[in-house]
PDB file of C-alpha atoms in Angstrom:
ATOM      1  CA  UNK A 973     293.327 173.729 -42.862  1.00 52.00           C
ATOM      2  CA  UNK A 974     293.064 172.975 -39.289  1.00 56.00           C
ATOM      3  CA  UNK A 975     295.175 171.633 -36.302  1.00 56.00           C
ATOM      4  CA  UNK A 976     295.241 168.040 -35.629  1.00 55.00           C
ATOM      5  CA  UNK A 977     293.407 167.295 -32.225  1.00 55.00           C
ATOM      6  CA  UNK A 978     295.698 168.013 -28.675  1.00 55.00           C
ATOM      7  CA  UNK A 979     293.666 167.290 -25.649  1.00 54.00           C
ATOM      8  CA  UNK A 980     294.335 166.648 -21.714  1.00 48.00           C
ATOM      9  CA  UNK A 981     293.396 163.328 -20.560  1.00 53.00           C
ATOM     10  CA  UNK A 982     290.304 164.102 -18.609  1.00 62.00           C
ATOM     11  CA  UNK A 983     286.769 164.398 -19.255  1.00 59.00           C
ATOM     12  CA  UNK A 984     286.395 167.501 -19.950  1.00 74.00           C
ATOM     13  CA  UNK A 985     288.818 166.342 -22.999  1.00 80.00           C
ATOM     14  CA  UNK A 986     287.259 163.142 -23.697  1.00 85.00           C
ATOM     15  CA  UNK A 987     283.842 165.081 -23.889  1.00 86.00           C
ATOM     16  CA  UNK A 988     285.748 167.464 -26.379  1.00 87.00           C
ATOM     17  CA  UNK A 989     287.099 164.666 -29.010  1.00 90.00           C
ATOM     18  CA  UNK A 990     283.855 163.100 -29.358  1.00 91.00           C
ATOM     19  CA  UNK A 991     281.687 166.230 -29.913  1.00 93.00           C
ATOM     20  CA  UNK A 992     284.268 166.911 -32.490  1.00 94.00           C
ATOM     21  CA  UNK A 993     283.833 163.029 -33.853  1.00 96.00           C
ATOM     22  CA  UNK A 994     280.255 163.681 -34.390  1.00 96.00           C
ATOM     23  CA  UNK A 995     280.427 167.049 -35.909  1.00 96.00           C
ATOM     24  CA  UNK A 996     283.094 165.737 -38.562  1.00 96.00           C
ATOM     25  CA  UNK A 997     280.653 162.681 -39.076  1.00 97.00           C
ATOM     26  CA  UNK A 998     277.728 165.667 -39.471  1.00 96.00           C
ATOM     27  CA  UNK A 999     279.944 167.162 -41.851  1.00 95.00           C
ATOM     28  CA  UNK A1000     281.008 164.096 -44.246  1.00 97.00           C
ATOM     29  CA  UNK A1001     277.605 162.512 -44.406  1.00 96.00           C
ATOM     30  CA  UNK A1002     276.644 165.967 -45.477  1.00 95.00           C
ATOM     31  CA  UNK A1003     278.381 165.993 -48.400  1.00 95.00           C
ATOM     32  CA  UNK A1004     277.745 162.701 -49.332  1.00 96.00           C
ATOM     33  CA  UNK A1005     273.564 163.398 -48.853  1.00 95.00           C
ATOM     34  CA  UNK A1006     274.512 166.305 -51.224  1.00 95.00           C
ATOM     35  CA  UNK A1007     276.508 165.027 -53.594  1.00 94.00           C
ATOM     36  CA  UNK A1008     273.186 162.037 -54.005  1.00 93.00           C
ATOM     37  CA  UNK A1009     271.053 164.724 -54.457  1.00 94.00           C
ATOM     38  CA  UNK A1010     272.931 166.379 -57.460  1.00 93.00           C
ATOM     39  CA  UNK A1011     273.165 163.474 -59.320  1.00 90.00           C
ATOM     40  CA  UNK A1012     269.672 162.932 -58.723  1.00 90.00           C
ATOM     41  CA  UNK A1013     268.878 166.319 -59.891  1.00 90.00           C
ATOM     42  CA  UNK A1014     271.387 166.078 -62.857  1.00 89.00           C
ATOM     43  CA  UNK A1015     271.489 162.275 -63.793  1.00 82.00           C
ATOM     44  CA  UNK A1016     268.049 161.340 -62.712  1.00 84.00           C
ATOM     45  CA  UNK A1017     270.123 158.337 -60.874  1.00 86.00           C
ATOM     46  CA  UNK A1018     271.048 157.877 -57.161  1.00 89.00           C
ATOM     47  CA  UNK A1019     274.590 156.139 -56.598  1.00 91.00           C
ATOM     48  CA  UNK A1020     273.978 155.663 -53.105  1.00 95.00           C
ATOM     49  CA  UNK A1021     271.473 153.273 -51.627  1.00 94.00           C
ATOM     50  CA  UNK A1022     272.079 154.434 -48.195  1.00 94.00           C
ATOM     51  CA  UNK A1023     274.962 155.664 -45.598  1.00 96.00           C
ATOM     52  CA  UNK A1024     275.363 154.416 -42.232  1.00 95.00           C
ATOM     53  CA  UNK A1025     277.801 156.213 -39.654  1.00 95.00           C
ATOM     54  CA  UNK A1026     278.716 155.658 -36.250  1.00 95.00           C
ATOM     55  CA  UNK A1027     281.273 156.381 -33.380  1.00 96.00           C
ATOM     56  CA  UNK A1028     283.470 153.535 -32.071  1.00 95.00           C
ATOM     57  CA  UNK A1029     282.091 152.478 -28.338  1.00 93.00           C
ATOM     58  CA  UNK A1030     284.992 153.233 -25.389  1.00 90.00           C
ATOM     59  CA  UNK A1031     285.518 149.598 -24.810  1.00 92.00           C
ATOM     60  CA  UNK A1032     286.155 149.131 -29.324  1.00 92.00           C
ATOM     61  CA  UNK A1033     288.586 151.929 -28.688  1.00 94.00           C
ATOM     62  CA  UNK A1034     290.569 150.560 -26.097  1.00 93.00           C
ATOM     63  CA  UNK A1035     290.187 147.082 -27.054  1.00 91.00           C
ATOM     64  CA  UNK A1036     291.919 148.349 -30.827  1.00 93.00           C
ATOM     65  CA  UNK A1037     294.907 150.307 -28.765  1.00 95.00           C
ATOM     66  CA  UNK A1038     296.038 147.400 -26.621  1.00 94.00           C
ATOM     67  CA  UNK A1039     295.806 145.254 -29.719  1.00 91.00           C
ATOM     68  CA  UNK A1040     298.310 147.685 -31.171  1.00 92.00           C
ATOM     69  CA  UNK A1041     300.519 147.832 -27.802  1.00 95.00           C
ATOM     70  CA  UNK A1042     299.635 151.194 -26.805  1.00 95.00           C
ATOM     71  CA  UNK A1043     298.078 152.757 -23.476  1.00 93.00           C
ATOM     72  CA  UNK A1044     294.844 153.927 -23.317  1.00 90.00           C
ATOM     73  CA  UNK A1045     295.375 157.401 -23.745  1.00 89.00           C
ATOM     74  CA  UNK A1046     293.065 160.369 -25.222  1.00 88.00           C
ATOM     75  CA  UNK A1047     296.165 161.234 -27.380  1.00 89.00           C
ATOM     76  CA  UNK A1048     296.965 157.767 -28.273  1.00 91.00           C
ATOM     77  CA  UNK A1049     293.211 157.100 -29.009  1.00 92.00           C
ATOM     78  CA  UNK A1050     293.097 160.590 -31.864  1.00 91.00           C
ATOM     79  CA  UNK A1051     296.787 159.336 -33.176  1.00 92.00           C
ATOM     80  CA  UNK A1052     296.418 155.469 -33.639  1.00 94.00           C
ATOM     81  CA  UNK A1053     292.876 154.509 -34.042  1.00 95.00           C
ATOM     82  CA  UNK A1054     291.849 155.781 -37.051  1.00 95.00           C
ATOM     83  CA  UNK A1055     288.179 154.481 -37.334  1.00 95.00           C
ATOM     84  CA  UNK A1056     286.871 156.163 -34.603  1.00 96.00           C
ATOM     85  CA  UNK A1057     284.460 158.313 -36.689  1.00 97.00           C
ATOM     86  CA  UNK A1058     283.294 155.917 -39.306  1.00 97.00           C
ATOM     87  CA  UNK A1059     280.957 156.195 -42.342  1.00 98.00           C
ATOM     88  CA  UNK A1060     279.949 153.064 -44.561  1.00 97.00           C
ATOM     89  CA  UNK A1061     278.586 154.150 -48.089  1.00 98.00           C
ATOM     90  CA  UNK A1062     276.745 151.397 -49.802  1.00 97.00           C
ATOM     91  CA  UNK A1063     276.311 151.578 -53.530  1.00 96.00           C
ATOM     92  CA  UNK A1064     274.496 149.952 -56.448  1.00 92.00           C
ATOM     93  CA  UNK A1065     277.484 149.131 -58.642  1.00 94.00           C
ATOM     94  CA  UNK A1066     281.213 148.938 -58.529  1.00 94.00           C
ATOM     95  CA  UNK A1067     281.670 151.843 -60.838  1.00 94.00           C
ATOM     96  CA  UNK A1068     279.748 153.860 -58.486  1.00 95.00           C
ATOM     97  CA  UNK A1069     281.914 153.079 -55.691  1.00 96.00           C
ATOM     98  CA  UNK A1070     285.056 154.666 -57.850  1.00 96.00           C
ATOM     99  CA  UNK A1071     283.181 157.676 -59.214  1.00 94.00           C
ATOM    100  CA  UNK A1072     282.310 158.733 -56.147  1.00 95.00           C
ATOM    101  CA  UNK A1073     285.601 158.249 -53.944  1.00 96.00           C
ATOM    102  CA  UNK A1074     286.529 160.369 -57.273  1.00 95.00           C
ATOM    103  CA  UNK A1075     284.571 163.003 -56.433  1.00 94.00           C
ATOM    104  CA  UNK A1076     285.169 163.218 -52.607  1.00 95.00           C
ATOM    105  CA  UNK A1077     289.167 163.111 -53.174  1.00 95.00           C
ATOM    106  CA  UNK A1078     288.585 166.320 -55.408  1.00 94.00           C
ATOM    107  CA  UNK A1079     286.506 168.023 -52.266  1.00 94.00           C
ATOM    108  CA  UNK A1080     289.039 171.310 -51.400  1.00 93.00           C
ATOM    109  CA  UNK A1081     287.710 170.960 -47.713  1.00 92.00           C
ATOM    110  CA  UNK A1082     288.640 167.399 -47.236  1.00 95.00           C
ATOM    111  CA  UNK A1083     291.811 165.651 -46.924  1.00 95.00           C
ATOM    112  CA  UNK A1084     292.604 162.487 -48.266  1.00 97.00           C
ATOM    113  CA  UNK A1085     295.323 160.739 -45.378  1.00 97.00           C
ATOM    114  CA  UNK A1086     295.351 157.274 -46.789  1.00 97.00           C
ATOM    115  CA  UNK A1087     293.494 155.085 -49.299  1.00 98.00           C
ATOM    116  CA  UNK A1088     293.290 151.204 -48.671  1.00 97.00           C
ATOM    117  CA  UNK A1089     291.290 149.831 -52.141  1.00 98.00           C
ATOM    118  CA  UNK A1090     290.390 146.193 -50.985  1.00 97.00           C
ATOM    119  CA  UNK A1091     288.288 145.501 -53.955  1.00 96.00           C
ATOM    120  CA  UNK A1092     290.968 145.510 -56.491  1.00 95.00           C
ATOM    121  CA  UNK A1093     293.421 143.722 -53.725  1.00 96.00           C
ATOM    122  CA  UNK A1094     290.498 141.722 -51.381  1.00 95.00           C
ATOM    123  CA  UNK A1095     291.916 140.292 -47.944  1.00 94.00           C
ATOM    124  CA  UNK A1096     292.389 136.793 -47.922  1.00 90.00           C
ATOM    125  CA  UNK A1097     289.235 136.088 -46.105  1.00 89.00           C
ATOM    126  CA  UNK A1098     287.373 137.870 -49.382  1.00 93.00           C
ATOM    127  CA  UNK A1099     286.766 140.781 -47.672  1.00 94.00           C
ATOM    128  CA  UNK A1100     286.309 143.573 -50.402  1.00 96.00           C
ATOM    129  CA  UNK A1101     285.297 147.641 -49.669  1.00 97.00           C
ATOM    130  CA  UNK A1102     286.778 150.107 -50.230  1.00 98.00           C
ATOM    131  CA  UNK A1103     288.662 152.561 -47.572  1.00 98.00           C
ATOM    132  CA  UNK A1104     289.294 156.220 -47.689  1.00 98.00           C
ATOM    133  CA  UNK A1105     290.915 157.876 -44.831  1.00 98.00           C
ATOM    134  CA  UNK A1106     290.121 161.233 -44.778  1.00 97.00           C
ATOM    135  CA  UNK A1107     290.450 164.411 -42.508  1.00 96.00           C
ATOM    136  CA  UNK A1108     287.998 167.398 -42.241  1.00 96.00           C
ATOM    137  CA  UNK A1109     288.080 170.354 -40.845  1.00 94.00           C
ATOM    138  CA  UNK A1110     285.797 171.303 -37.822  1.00 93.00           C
ATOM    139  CA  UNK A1111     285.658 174.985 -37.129  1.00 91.00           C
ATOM    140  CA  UNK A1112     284.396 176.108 -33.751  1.00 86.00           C
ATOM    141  CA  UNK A1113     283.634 179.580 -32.466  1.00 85.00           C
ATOM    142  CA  UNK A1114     287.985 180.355 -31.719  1.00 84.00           C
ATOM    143  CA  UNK A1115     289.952 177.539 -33.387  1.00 86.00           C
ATOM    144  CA  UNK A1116     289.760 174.337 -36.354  1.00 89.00           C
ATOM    145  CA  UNK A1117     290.345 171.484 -35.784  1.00 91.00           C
ATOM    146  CA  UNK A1118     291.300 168.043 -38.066  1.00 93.00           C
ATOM    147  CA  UNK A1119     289.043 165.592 -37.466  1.00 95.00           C
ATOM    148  CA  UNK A1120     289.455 162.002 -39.046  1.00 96.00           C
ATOM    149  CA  UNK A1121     286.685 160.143 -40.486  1.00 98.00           C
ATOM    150  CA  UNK A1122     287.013 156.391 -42.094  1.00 98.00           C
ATOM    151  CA  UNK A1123     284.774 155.925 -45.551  1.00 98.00           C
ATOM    152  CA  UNK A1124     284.632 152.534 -46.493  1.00 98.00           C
ATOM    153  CA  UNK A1125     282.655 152.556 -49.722  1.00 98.00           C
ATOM    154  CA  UNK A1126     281.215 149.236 -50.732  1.00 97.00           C
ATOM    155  CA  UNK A1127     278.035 147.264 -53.176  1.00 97.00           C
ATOM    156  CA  UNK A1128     274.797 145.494 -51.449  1.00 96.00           C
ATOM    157  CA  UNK A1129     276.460 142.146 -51.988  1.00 95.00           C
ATOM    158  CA  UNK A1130     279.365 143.432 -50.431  1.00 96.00           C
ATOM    159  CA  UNK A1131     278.323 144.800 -47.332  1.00 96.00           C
ATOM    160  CA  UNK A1132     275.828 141.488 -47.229  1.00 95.00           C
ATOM    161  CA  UNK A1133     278.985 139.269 -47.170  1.00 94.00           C
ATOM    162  CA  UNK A1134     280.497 141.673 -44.768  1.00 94.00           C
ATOM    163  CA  UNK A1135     278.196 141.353 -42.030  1.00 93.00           C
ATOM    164  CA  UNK A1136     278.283 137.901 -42.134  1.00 90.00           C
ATOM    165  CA  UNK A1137     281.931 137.831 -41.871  1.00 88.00           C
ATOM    166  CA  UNK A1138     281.410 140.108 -38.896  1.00 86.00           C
ATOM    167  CA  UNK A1139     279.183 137.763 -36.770  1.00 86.00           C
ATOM    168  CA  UNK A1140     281.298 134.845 -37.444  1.00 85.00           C
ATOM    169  CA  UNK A1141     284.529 136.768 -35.958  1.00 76.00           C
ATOM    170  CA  UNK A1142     282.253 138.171 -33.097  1.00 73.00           C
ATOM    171  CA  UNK A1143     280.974 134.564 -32.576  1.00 74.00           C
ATOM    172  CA  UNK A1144     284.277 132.476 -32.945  1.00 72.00           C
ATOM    173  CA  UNK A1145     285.982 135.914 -31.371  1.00 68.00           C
ATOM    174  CA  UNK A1146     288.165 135.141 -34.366  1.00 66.00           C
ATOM    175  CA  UNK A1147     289.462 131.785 -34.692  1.00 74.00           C
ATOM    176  CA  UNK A1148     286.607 130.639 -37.041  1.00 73.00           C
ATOM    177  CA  UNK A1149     286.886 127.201 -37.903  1.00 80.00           C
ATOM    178  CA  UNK A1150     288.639 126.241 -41.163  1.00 84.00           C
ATOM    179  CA  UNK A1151     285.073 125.014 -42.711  1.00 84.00           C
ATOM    180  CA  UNK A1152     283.402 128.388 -42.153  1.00 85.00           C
ATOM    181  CA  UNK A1153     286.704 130.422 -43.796  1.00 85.00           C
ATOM    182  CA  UNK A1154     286.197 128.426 -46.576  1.00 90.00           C
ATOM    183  CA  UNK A1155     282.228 128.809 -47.097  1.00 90.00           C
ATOM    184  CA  UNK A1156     283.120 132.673 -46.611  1.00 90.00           C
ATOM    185  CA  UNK A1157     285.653 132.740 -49.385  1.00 91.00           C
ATOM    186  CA  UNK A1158     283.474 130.877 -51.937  1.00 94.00           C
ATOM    187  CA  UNK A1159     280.656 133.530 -51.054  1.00 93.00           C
ATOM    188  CA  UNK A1160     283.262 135.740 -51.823  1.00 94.00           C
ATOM    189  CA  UNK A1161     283.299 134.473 -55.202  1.00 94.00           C
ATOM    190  CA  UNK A1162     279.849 134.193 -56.088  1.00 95.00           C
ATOM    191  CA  UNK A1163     279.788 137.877 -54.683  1.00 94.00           C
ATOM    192  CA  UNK A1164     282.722 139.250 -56.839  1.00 94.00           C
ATOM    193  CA  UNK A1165     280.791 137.445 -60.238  1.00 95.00           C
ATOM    194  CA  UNK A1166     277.443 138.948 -58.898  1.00 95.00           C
ATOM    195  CA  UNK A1167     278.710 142.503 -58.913  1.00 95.00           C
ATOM    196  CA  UNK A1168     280.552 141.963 -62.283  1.00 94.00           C
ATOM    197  CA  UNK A1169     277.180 140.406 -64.156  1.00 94.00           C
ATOM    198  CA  UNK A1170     274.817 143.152 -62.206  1.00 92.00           C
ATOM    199  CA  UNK A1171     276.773 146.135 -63.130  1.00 92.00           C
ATOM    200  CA  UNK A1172     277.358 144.234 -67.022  1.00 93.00           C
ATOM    201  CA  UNK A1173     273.579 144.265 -67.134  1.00 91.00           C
ATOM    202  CA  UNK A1174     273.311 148.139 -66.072  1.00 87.00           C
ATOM    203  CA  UNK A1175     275.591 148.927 -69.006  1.00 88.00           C
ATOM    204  CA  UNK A1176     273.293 147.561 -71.336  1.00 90.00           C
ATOM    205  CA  UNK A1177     270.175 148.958 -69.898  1.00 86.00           C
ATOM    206  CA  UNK A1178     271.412 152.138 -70.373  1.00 81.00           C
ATOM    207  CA  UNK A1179     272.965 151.877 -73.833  1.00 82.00           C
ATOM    208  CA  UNK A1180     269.240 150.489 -74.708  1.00 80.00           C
ATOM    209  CA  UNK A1181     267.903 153.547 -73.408  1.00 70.00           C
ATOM    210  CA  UNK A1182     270.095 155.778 -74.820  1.00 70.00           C
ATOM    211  CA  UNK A1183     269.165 154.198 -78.623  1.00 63.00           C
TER     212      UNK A1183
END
């Protein structure tokens, strides 16, 4: 495996981290396209409905490291914020959200750093996903480097519920009022149930097919 990233704090550096943020987002989402595509070829069946990625803006970034006390910093930003690269995977059915984190924890290129499974242990607010901390290796033309990438792995009724929850933190800049915690965690409910019936009544479509 690689290095861990160790830049200078100028532009020239800044420039560096992200170009190395993208590639390991290039790289991830790579897999994952590939990994679709065999069980597609194999299964006939597609566990992913469709992957978003992004890079965290500047102002995210700095916003996250004075929230955790410490100064904005090109070394502080690769040590402490570890969303920077981020990938959401959004699947059909629970199971397919634990097959595949499975599958990527067995890839020999990537490295799992830290695993945070919210749908087994939601947040109070209902929030469920779940979170795989990972490290990959980018290899340039003289050296590798270990970039971080965060997968959060989630259903359609999830990641429905999620963005909701996100525009009523971004609205209320996260003192919500008590009546719109509560509608949120009864959603989270009905969510939960509709995941559990929906992936019930995939079992037994396929064990009627399989007759």
């Amino acid at each position: 495996m690689g290095t861990p990233i160790k830049l200078y704090d100028d532009a020239d550096g800044w420039k560096t981290v992200m170009f190395l943020y993208n590639s390991a987002l290039k790289e991830v989402n790579t897999k994952l396209e590939i990994l679709n595509d065999e069980f597609q070829h194999v299964h006939q069946y597609n566990p992913i409905e469709h992957i978003k990625s992004r890079i965290k803006s500047p102002e995210s970034i700095v916003k996250k490291l004075k929230r955790y006390g410490y100064e904005t910093s090109i070394q502080n930003m690769v040590e402490y914020v570890n969303d920077i690269a981020g990938i959401r995977v959004i699947c059909s059915f629970t199971s397919d959200i634990y097959r595949l984190a499975d599958i990527l924890s067995r890839q020999s290129d990537l490295k799992v750093i830290s695993i945070k499974d919210y749908i087994e242990n939601p947040k109070e607010s209902g929030y469920k996903s779940y979170h795989m901390l990972v490290s990959v290796p980018i290899f340039l033309s003289d050296s590798v480097f270990d970039t971080k990438v965060e997968i959060q792995i989630r259903t359609i009724a999830m990641d429905f519920w999620a963005s909701l929850e996100h525009k009523i933190y971004y609205k209320f800049e996260g003192n919500a009022p008590d009546y719109f915690s509560q509608e949120l965690r009864e959603c989270a409910k009905i969510v939960s149930n509709l995941d559990v019936k929906m992936l019930s009544l995939n079992e037994a479509i396929k064990k009627y097919s399989d007759k």
